[in-house]
Amino acid sequence: MSIPAQPTGTEGQPDSSEDRLRRFATIWSRAIFPSTTTSMTRPELESHLLPLARRLSDALHARPFDAAPAQQVGAELIAAHCTDPEVLSRSLGVVDSYLVLYCGDAGTADGSELPADEIRARCSRLQHALAAGFAQALRERTLSEQEAIARSALAARTDAELALHATEARFRAVFEGAAVGIGIADLEGNILEVNGALTKMFGGLENHVRSRKVHAWVHPEDGPHVWRLHDELVRGERDDFRTEKAFYRNDGTVLWTNLTVSLLRDAEGRPQYQLALMEDTTERRLLNLRLRYEATHDALTGLPNRTLFFERLEKALSAGDGMRFGLCYLDLDGFKAINDSLGHSAGDRLLVEVADRLQSCATAPGEMVARLGGDEFVALTTGTDTQSEVDELASRILHALATPIRLDGRELTVRGSVGIVEGPAGGERSPAEVLRSADITMYRAKNAGGNRFELADPEADARVITRHGLTNALPAALERGEFFIEYQPLVHLGDGSVHGAEALVRWSHPQHGVLGPDRFIPLAEHTGLIVPLGRWVLDEAVRQARCWQQQTARHSDGGPLRINVNLSPTQLHHPGLVADTVDVLERWGLEPGALCLEVTESALIGADEGLLKPLRQLSEMGVDIALDDFGTGYSNLANLRRLPVSVLKLDRSFTRGMQQHPADPVDLKIVEGIVALAHSLELAVTVEGVETGVQAEQLRELGCDTAQGWYYARPGAPDRIHSLLLADAV
């Protein structure tokens, strides 16, 4: 379900929230003004309704949600003398049709947006509360007036014989003309008088009402407090009580009432009669039940919605000892493709069919199915043996979905991924935590290929939650300066001198300690933060390289110290790559030839000329481009000729066999061939992962140009590179 577009002004610009509130109040006043008995004009009524509209708008977006302001709005309508039932009906219609339209996009206090289904559910609950507040205020006003009149009439009846006739006439006028039912009984429960309204409530047969004693009107849904309060009133221990009570009519149907019973005393204060005032609430109760149903059930499928499901899940989690629960979280595989190709109408019909099949899978006691939204469903089972039952339930669900669904002459195959959470009731987990675990598990099943179910794994949940936390913390971490760079030297295999260094970014996380790039670079890629992070790494690395050059004052024949910086695939596609690189080099005064940008082989597989253009521009400026992790991307070696690279960095997997003694001859041949190919293309060769002296010597003999690895130095602070450079200078 989607929320309609917000109203716009005359020039197509969105109206302000205050303008939309005023329009809502205008519509409301026009709807109810013909049914009011107030002395206000319609503009005055509109002004009176504006703050009430603001209360409804605020309540619609409040967190936590509270429908009480809507109940107060209903009471305010009564206070403004808008007491006609048609006012309530038209007010509910206006709220249902226009509240979300004019006030639905305001957002919550913390600035977040509420889902459309949640907005509609809140709107339904606000209607419910408004109707309840209106009825409550009307009932209290009516009961207060009628009770006072009835008391006055009965008291006047015994005051004086001379005024008896006038008193009786007034009493009868009030008694018979009252809108609420009035009945009078003695203390033994014999019904003495009933008015026309009460007789009509019970089906129009006065004898049916008067022939029965008060205690005969027992109903199975009477609470234990009802008759206890009545007995206390008859004994004179209380003057009145109010309650909601059901009665059987003569035809067997049920009459629901708001019942007020008052004790009438004689002149000496002794209990004499009991006076009952009844308001028929049957229709309002049915309305409340309908509103409750709409607020707790999905409009499309008729299944329980998220609200009702959370109520059931919370009840299941708080069950007694020995009880367990099992939850299946289902997401349809490929549903978006069906929506996009066949349209949302077909998608909706598919969801209805899926809902019917799911309902047929959860028919045992303690089982239920609900729709959370979109193509996400949940099934819940409770009992003492849910360990096996929840697996069987998940299997039934997948089996039910296996049969193709026919839509518009097409057979659609529907598959689903199910995440299962099962455990004992009475634990410390909240419904939200259980659902989150099931959601995480469902995506694990989807990532494993779909059309299957997976059981929740607390360790896997913790990893996902940690990854999510790191993702959220990335932007602030960059602003707070939590990232730092370690440098690993690049050594010339010919003479063992330090040729340069590779910049390797690290994250000093406040809770998790120092994190390597494998923990956060993929997250930065996913969120787009890799661009500002990569720009910071480039700036810091170039600054440090220039600092080393100034500190060591290298001999001119030694060439400039080279700094290697990694580029991610996202950075390659960023339009500001060339401009940012030029800006950094000029700002710190570093020659382009002293910078080498490393790009993974997989990022350039199948790259078109548009992607290679910025790399060609940088290469033409003198910046070296290194093809990192060469040999892992299955690229065509012939493509090397068209790539603007000057360095090949062999992946450590090629040199791992050289750590053995004797070295793996196949690895030697592969490395020898790659080196020969690279040199024939005038490319330098750098080797990663060198860990032994034997390995380094073999690579030197094979013709490799530079190397890096733990044999020379682990990644470390800039001072360590400075020390190595000074040692070379000496």
Coordinates of N, CA, C and O in Angstrom, one line a residue, residues 49 88 135 178 192 216 311 413 568 658 667 711 718:
L49 N -11.4 23.7 15.0 CA -10.9 22.4 14.6 C -9.4 22.3 14.3 O -8.8 21.3 14.3
L88 N -19.9 12.4 14.3 CA -18.9 11.3 14.4 C -18.6 10.6 13.1 O -17.5 10.4 12.7
A135 N -17.8 9.0 21.9 CA -18.9 8.3 22.6 C -18.8 8.4 24.1 O -19.8 8.5 24.8
A178 N -36.2 10.3 27.4 CA -34.7 10.1 27.5 C -34.2 9.3 26.4 O -34.8 8.3 25.9
L192 N -39.6 -2.2 38.5 CA -40.8 -1.4 38.7 C -41.2 -0.6 37.5 O -42.3 -0.5 37.1
A216 N -31.7 -12.1 37.2 CA -31.9 -13.0 36.1 C -31.2 -12.5 34.8 O -31.1 -13.3 33.8
E311 N 2.1 -9.1 19.0 CA 1.4 -9.4 20.2 C 1.4 -10.9 20.5 O 1.6 -11.3 21.6
T413 N 6.6 -20.1 -11.1 CA 7.3 -20.9 -10.1 C 7.7 -20.0 -8.9 O 8.5 -19.1 -9.2
S568 N 40.0 1.4 -5.2 CA 38.9 0.4 -5.3 C 38.1 0.5 -6.6 O 38.2 1.6 -7.3
M658 N 57.1 -21.6 -3.3 CA 58.5 -21.4 -3.2 C 59.0 -21.4 -1.8 O 60.2 -21.4 -1.5
D667 N 55.3 -23.9 -10.0 CA 55.2 -22.4 -9.6 C 56.4 -21.7 -10.2 O 56.2 -20.5 -10.7
Y711 N 59.3 -11.0 5.1 CA 60.8 -11.3 5.2 C 61.5 -9.9 5.3 O 62.6 -9.8 6.0
P718 N 55.2 5.1 9.9 CA 56.0 5.8 9.0 C 57.5 5.8 9.4 O 58.4 5.8 8.6

